[in-house]
mmCIF file of C-alpha atoms in Angstrom:
data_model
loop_
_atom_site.group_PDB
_atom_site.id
_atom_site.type_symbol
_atom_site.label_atom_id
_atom_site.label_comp_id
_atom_site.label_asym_id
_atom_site.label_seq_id
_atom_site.Cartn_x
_atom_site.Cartn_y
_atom_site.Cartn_z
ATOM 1 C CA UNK A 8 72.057 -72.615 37.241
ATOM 2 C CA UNK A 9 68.626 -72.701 36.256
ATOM 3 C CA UNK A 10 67.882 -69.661 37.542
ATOM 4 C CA UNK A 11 71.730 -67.751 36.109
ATOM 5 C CA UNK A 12 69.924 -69.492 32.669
ATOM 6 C CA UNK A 13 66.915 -67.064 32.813
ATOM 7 C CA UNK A 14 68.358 -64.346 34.428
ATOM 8 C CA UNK A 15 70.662 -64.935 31.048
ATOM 9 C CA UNK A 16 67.875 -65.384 29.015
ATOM 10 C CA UNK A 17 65.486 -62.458 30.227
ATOM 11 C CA UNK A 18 67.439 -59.468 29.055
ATOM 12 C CA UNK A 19 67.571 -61.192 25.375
ATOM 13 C CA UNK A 20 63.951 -61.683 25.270
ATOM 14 C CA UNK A 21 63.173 -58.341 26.695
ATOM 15 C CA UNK A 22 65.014 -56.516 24.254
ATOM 16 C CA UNK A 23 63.332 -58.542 21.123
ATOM 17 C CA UNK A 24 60.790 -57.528 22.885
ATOM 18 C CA UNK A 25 61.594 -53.835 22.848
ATOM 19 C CA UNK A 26 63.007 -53.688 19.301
ATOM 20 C CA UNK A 27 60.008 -55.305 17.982
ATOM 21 C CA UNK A 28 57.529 -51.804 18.231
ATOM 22 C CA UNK A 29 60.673 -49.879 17.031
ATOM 23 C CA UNK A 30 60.858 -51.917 13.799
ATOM 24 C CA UNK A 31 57.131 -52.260 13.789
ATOM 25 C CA UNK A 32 56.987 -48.112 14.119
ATOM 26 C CA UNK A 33 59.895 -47.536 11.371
ATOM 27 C CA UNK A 34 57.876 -49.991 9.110
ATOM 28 C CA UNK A 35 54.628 -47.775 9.696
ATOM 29 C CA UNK A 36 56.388 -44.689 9.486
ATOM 30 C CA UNK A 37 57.736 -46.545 5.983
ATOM 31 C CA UNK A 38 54.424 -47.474 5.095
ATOM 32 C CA UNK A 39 53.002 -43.337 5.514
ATOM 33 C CA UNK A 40 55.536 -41.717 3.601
ATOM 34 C CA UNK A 41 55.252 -44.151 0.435
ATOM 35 C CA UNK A 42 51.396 -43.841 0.696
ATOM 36 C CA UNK A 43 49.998 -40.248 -0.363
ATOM 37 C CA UNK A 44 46.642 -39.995 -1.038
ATOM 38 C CA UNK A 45 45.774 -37.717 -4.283
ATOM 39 C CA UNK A 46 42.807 -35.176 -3.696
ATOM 40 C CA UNK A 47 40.593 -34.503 -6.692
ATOM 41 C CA UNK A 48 39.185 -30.855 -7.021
ATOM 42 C CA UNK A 49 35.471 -30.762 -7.157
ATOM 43 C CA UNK A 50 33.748 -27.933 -9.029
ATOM 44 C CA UNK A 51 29.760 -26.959 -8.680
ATOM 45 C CA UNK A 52 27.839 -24.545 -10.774
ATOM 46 C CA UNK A 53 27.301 -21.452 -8.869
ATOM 47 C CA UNK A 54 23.023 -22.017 -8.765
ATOM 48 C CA UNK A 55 23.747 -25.165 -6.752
ATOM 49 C CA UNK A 56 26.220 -23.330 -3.932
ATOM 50 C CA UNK A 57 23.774 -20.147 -4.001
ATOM 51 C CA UNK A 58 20.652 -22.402 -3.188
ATOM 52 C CA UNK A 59 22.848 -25.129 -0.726
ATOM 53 C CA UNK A 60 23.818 -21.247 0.774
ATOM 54 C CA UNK A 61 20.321 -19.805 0.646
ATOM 55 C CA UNK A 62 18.924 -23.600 2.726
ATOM 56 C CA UNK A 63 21.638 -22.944 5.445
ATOM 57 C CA UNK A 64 20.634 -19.527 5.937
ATOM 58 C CA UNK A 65 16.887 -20.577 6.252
ATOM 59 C CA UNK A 66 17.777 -23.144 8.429
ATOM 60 C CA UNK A 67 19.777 -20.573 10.859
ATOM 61 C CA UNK A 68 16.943 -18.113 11.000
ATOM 62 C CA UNK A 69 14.301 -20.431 11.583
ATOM 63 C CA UNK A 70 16.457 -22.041 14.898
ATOM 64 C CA UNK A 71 17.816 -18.238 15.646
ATOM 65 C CA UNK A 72 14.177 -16.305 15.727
ATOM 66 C CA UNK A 73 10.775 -18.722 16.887
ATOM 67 C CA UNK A 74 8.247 -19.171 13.861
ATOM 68 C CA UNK A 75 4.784 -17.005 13.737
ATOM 69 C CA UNK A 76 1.741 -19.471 14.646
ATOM 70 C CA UNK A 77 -0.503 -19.419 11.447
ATOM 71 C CA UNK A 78 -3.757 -20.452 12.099
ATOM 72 C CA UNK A 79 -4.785 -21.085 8.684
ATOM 73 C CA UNK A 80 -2.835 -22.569 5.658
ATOM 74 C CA UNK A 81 -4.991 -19.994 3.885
ATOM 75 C CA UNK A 82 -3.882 -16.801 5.573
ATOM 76 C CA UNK A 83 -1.612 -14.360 3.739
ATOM 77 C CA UNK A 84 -0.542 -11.545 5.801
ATOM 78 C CA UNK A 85 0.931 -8.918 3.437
ATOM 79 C CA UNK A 86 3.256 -7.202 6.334
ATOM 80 C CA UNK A 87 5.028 -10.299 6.844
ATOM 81 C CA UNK A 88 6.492 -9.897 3.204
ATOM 82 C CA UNK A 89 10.071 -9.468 3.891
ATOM 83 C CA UNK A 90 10.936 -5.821 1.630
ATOM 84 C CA UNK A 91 14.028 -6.731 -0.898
ATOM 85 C CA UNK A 92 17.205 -4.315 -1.249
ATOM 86 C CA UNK A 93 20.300 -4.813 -2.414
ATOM 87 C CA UNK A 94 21.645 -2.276 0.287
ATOM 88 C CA UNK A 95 22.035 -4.945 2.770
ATOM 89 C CA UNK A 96 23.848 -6.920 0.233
ATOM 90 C CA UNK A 97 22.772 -9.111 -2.973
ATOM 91 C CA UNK A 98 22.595 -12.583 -0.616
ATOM 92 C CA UNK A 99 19.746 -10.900 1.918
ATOM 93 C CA UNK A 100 18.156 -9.220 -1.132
ATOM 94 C CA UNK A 101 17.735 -12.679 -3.209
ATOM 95 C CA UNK A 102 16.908 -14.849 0.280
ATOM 96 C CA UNK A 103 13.966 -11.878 1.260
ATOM 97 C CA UNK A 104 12.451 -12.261 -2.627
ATOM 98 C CA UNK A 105 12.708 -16.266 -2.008
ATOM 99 C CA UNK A 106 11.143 -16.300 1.188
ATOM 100 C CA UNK A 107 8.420 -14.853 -0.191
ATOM 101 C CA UNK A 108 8.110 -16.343 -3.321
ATOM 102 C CA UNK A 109 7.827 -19.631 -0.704
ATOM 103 C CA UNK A 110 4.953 -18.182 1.257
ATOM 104 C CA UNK A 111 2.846 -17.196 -2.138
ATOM 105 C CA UNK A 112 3.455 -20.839 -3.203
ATOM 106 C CA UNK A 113 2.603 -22.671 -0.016
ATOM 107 C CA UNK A 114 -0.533 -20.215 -0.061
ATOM 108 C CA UNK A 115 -1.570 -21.299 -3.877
ATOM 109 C CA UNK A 116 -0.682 -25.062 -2.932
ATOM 110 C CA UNK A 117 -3.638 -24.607 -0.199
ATOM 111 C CA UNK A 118 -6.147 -23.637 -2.571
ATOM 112 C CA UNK A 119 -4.767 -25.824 -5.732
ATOM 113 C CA UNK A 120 -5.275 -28.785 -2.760
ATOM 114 C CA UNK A 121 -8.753 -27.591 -1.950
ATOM 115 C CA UNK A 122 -10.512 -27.230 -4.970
ATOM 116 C CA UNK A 123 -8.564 -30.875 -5.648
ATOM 117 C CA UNK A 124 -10.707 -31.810 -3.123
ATOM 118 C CA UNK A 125 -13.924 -30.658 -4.695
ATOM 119 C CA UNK A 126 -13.435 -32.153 -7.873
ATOM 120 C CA UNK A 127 -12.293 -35.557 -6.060
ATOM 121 C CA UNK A 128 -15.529 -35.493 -3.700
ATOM 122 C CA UNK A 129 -18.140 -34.269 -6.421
ATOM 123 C CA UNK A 130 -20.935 -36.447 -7.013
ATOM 124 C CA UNK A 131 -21.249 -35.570 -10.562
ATOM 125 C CA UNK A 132 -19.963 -33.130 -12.919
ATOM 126 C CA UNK A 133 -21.489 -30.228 -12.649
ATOM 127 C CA UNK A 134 -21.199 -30.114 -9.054
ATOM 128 C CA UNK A 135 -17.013 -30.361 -9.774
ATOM 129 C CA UNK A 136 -16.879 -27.158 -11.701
ATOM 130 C CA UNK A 137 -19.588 -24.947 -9.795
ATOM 131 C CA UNK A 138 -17.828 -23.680 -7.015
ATOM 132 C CA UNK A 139 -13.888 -22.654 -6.346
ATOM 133 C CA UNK A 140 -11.886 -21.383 -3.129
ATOM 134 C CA UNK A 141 -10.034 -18.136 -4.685
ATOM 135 C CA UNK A 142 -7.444 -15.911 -4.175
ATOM 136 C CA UNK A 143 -8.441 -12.319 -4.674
ATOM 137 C CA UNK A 144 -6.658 -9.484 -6.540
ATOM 138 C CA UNK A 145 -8.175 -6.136 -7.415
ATOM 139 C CA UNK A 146 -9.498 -5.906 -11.003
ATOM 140 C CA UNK A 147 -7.492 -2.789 -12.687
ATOM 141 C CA UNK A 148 -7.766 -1.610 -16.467
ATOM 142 C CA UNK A 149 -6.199 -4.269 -18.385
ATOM 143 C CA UNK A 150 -9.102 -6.516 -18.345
ATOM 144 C CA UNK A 151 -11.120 -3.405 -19.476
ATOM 145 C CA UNK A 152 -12.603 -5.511 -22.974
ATOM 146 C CA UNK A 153 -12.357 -3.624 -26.214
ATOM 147 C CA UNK A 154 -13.790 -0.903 -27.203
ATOM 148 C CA UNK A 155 -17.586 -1.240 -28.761
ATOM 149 C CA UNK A 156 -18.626 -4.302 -26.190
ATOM 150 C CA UNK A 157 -20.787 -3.584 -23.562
ATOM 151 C CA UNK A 158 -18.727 -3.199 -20.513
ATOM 152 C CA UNK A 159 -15.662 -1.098 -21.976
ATOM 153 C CA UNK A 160 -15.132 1.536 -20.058
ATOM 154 C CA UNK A 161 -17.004 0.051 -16.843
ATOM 155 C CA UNK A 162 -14.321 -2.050 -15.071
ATOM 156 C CA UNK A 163 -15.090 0.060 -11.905
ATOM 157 C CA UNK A 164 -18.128 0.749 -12.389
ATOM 158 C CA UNK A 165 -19.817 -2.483 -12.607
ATOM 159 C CA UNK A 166 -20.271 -5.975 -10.658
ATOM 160 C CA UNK A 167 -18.574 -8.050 -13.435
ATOM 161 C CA UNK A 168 -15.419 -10.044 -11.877
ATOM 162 C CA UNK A 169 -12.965 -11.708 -13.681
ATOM 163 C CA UNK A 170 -13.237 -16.037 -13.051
ATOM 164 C CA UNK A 171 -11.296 -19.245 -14.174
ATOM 165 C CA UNK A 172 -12.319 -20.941 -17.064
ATOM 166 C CA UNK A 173 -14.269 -23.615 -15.212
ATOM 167 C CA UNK A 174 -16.941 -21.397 -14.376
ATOM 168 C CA UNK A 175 -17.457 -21.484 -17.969
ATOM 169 C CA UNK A 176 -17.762 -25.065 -18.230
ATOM 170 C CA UNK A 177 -20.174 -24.875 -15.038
ATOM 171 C CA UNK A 178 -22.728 -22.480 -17.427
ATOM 172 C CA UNK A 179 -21.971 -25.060 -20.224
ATOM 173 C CA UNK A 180 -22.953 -27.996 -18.619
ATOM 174 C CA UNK A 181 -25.879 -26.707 -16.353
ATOM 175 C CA UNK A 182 -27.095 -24.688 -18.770
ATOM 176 C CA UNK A 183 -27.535 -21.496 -16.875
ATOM 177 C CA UNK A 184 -30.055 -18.657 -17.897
ATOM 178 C CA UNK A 185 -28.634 -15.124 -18.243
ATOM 179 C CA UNK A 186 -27.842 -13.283 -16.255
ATOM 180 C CA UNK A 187 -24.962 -15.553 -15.122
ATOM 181 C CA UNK A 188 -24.678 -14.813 -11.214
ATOM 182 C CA UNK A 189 -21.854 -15.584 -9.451
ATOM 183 C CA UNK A 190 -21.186 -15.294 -5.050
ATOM 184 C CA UNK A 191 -18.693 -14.227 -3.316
ATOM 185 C CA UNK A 192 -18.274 -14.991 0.053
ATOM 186 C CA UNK A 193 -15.849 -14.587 2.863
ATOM 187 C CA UNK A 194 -15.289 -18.212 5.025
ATOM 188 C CA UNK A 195 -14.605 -18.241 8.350
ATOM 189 C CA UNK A 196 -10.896 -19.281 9.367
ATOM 190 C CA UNK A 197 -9.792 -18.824 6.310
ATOM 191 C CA UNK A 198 -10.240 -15.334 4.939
ATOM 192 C CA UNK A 199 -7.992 -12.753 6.499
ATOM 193 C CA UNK A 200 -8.992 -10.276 8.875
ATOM 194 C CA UNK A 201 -11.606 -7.530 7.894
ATOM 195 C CA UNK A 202 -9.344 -4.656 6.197
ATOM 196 C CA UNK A 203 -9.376 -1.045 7.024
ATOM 197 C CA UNK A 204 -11.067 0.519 5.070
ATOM 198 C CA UNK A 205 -10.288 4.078 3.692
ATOM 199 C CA UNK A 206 -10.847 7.105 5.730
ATOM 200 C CA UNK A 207 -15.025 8.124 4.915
ATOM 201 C CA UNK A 208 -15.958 4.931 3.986
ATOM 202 C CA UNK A 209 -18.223 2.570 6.989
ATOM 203 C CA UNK A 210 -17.441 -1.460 6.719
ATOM 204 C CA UNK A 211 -20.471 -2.580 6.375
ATOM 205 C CA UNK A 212 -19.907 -5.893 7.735
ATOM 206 C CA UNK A 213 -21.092 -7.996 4.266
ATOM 207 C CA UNK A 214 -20.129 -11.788 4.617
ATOM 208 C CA UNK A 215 -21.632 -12.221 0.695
ATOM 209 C CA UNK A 216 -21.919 -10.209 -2.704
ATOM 210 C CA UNK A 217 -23.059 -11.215 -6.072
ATOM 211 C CA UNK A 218 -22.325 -10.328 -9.316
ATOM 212 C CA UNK A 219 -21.414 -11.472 -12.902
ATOM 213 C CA UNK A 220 -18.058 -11.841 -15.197
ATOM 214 C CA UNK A 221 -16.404 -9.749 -17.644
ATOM 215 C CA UNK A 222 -14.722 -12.737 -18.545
ATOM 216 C CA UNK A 223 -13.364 -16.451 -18.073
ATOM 217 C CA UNK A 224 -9.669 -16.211 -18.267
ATOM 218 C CA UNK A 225 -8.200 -15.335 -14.454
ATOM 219 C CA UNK A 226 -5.611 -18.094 -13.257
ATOM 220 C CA UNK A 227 -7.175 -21.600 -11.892
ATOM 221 C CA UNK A 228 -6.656 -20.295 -8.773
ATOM 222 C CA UNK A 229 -7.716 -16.826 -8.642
ATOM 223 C CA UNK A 230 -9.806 -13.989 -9.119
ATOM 224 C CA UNK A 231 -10.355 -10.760 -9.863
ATOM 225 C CA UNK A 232 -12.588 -8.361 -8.492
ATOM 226 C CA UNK A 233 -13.796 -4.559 -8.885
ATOM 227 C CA UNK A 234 -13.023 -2.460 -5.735
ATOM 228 C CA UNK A 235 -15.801 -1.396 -4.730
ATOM 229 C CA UNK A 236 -16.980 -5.433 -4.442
ATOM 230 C CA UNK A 237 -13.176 -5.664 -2.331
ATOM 231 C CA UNK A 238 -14.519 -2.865 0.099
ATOM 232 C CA UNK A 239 -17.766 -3.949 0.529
ATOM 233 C CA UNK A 240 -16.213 -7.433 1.694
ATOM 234 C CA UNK A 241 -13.288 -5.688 3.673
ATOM 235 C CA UNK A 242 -10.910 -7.787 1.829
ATOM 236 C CA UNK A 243 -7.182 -7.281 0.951
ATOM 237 C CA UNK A 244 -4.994 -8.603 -1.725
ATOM 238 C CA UNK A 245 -4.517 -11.867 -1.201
ATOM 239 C CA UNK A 246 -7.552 -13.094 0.815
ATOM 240 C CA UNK A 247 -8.691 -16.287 0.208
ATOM 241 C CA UNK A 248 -13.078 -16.415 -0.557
ATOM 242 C CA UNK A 249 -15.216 -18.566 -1.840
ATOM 243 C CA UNK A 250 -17.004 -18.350 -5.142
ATOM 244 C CA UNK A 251 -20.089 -20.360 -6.997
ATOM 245 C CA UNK A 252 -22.199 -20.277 -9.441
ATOM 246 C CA UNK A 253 -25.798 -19.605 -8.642
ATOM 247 C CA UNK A 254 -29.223 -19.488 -9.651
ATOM 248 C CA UNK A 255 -30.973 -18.940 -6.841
ATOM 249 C CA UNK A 256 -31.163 -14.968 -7.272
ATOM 250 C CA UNK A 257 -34.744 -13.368 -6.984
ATOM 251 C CA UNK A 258 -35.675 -10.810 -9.734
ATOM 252 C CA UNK A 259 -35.734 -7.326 -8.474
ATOM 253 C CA UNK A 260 -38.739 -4.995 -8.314
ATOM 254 C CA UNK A 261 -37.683 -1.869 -6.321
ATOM 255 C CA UNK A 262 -34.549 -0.434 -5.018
ATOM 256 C CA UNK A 263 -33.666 1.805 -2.528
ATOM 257 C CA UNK A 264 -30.473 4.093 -2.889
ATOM 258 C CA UNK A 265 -28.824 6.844 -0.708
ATOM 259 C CA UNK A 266 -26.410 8.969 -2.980
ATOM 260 C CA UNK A 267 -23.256 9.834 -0.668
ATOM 261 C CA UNK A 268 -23.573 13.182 -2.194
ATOM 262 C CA UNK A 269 -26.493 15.524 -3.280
ATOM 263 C CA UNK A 270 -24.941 17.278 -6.298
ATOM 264 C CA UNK A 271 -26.087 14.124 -8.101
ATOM 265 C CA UNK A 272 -29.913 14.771 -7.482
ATOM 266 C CA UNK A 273 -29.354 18.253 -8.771
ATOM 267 C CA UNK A 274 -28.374 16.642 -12.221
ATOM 268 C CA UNK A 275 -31.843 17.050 -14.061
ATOM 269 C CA UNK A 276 -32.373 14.080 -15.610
ATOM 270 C CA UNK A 277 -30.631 11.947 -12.713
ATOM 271 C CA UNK A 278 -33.476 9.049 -13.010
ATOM 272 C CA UNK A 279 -32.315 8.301 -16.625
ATOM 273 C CA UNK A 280 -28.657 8.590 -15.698
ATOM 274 C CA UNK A 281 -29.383 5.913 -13.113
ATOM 275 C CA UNK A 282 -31.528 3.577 -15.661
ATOM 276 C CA UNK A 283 -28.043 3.869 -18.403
ATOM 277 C CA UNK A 284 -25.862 2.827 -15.619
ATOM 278 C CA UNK A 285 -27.712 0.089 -13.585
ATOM 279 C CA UNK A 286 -27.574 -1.561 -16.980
ATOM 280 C CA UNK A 287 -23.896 -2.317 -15.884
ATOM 281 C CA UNK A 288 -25.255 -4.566 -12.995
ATOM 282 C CA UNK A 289 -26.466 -7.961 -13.090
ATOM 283 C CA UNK A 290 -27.923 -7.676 -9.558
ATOM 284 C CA UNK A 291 -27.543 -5.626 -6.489
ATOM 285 C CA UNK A 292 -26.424 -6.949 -3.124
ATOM 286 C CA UNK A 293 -27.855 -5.061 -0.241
ATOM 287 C CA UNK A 294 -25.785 -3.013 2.324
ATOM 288 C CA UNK A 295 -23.136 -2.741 -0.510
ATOM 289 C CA UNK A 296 -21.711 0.936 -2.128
ATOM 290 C CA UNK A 297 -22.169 0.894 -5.947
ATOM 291 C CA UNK A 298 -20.574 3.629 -8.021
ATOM 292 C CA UNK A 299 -21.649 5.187 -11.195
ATOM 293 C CA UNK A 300 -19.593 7.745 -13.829
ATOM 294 C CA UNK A 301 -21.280 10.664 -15.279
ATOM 295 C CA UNK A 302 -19.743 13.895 -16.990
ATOM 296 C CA UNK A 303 -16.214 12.455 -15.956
ATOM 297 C CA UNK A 304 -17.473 12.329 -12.130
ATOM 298 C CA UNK A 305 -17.796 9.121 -10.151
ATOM 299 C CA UNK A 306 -20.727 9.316 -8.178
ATOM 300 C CA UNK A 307 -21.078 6.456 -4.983
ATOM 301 C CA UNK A 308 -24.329 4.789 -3.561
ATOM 302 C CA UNK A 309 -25.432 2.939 -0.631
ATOM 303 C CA UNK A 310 -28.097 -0.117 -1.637
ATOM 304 C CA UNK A 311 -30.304 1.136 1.811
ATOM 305 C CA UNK A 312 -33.361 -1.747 0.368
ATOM 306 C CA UNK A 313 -34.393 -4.451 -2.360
ATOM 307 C CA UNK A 314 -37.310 -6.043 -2.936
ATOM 308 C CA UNK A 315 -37.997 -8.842 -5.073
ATOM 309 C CA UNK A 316 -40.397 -9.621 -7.683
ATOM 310 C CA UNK A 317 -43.507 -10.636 -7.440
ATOM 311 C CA UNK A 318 -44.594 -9.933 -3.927
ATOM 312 C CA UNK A 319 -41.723 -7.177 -2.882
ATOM 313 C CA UNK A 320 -40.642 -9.286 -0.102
ATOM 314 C CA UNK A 321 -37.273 -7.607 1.202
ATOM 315 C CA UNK A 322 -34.126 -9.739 0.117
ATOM 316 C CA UNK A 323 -30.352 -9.691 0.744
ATOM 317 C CA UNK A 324 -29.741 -10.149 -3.018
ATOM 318 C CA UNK A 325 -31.874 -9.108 -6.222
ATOM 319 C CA UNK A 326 -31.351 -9.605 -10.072
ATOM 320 C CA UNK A 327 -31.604 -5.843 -12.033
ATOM 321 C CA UNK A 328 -30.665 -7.433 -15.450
ATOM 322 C CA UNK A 329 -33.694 -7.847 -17.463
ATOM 323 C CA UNK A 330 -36.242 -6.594 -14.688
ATOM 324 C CA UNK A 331 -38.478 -3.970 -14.306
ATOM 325 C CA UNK A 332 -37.008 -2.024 -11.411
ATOM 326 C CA UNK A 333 -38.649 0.188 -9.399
ATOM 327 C CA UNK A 334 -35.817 2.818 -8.181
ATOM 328 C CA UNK A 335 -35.941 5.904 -5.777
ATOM 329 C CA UNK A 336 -33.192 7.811 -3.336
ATOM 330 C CA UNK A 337 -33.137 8.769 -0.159
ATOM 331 C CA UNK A 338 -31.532 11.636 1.580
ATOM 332 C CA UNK A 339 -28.192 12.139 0.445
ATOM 333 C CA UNK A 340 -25.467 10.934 2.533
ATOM 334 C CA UNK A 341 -23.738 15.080 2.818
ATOM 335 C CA UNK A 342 -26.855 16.519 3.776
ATOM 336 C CA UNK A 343 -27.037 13.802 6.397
ATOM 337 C CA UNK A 344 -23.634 14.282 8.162
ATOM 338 C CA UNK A 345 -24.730 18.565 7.715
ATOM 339 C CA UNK A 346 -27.850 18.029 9.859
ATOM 340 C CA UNK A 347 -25.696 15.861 12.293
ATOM 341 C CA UNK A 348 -23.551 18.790 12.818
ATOM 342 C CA UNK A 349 -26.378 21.740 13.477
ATOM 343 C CA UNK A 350 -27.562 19.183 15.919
#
């Protein structure tokens, strides 16, 4: 009987059993349809979904293509510039002008960082305003000063650069002498690669030129130079040099030049022509091309020698402001290449 009990028994309990989930499911399937969760639109401004779009697609590239090694924070290569056009559509054209926007600012952040660095680890004042690591850019017309001062008209034709206002504060405080003389200098690992120069024209390998300022009011970070100082330093828009004050310059007692053409020695009063213009020079770097105007022509020469004052010793850099110069030519640069060519 016992057992006829629970054989009762079992299918009672097993169907409880089985009913439960089906009451439990009904009251879940209750519970879903009384419970609707409300969704709330969301609306951005259209900057933030361009730039959240512009990250992604930076993102993609940079795990799609492997990055260029770049040996030097300080490097700006010029052909990695991506071009902008809206004919591949106004997204590519606005991420290319980004992109490099980013790569100008990352190079400016270098040199804002190092000349941080100078004024941080400068043992007194003077020492925190004399020197600067620069970003080049060719000096064109508009900083050409008004007409009546002394270098209108001579932006090309002269060694003056235009510098950041703290080289101004350097002459304040150390009280430089005129001429105010000012290096430039290529540094290794961090200025670009020697540029190619135009077709006629020989690199002349110059690590260093000198030269004054036309003014004090470039950016913080940059400077301006004439071409011909650009060319004689192989440098392209962009590079990255180092400048200082100095006052280290000899005087200057005798030049050397080699016109690159001989019409200019058949100009009769050529010495005086040479005196007028060398006035446009503080000082004369050897192994560098200088060019002069005269009757509307521009007339190029080679510095072949200088030698400083007293004893003439021969020196890479002279002062021609204020000094009694010595100057003579040498064979003209033409009628050397004509005698190449008989032979």
């Amino acid at each position: 009987m016992a057992w006829a009990r629970c054989a009762w028994s079992s299918p009672s309990a097993a169907t409880a059993r089985d009913q439960a989930p089906a009451k439990r499911g009904k009251k879940h399937e209750a519970d879903t349809r009384t419970y609707q969760p409300q969704t709330t639109k969301i609306s951005m401004p259209r900057s933030i979904v361009l730039l959240f779009a512009l990250r992604l697609a930076t993102v993609s590239s940079s795990t799609s293509s492997p990055p260029v090694p770049v040996s030097s924070p300080f490097v700006f290569d010029i052909a990695n510039q991506r071009p902008v056009s809206f004919r591949s559509g106004p997204f590519k054209a606005v991420l290319s002008k980004w992109e490099n926007a980013r790569d100008l600012a990352l190079l400016e952040q270098s040199v804002e960082d190092h000349n941080a660095e100078i004024v941080a680890t400068a043992p007194d004042v003077v020492s925190a305003v004399t020197s600067r690591r620069l970003i080049v850019l060719p000096l064109d017309e508009r900083f050409d000063p008004p007409a009546g001062m002394f270098s209108h008209g001579h932006v090309q034709t002269g060694d003056k650069m235009s510098l950041p206002a703290c080289f101004w504060q350097a002459i304040q405080k150390k009280v430089a002498e005129a001429p105010w003389l000012f290096e430039v200098s290529r540094v290794d690992g961090v200025t670009g690669t020697r540029a190619v120069l135009p077709i006629g024209q020989e690199d002349a390998g110059l690590e260093r030129v000198c030269g004054g300022a036309i003014d004090f009011r470039s950016p913080s970070n940059y400077v301006f130079l004439p071409r011909w100082m650009m060319l004689a330093l192989a440098l392209k828009p962009r590079d990255v040099v180092d400048v200082r004050l100095i006052e280290d310059v000899p005087p200057g007692s005798a030049v050397r030049l080699r016109p690159h053409r001989s019409e200019f020695l058949q100009i009769s009063n050529h010495q005086a022509v040479l005196e007028t213009e060398l006035k446009h020079y503080s000082a004369l770097t050897r192994g560098s091309t200088i060019p002069f105007d005269y009757m509307g022509k521009r007339y190029h020469f080679d510095v072949v020698d200088l030698r400083s004052s007293p004893r003439g010793e021969k020196v890479p850099m002279a002062k021609v402001q204020d000094c009694d110069l010595a100057a003579e030519f040498t064979k003209a640069k033409d009628q050397m290449k004509a005698k190449d060519k008989k032979k």
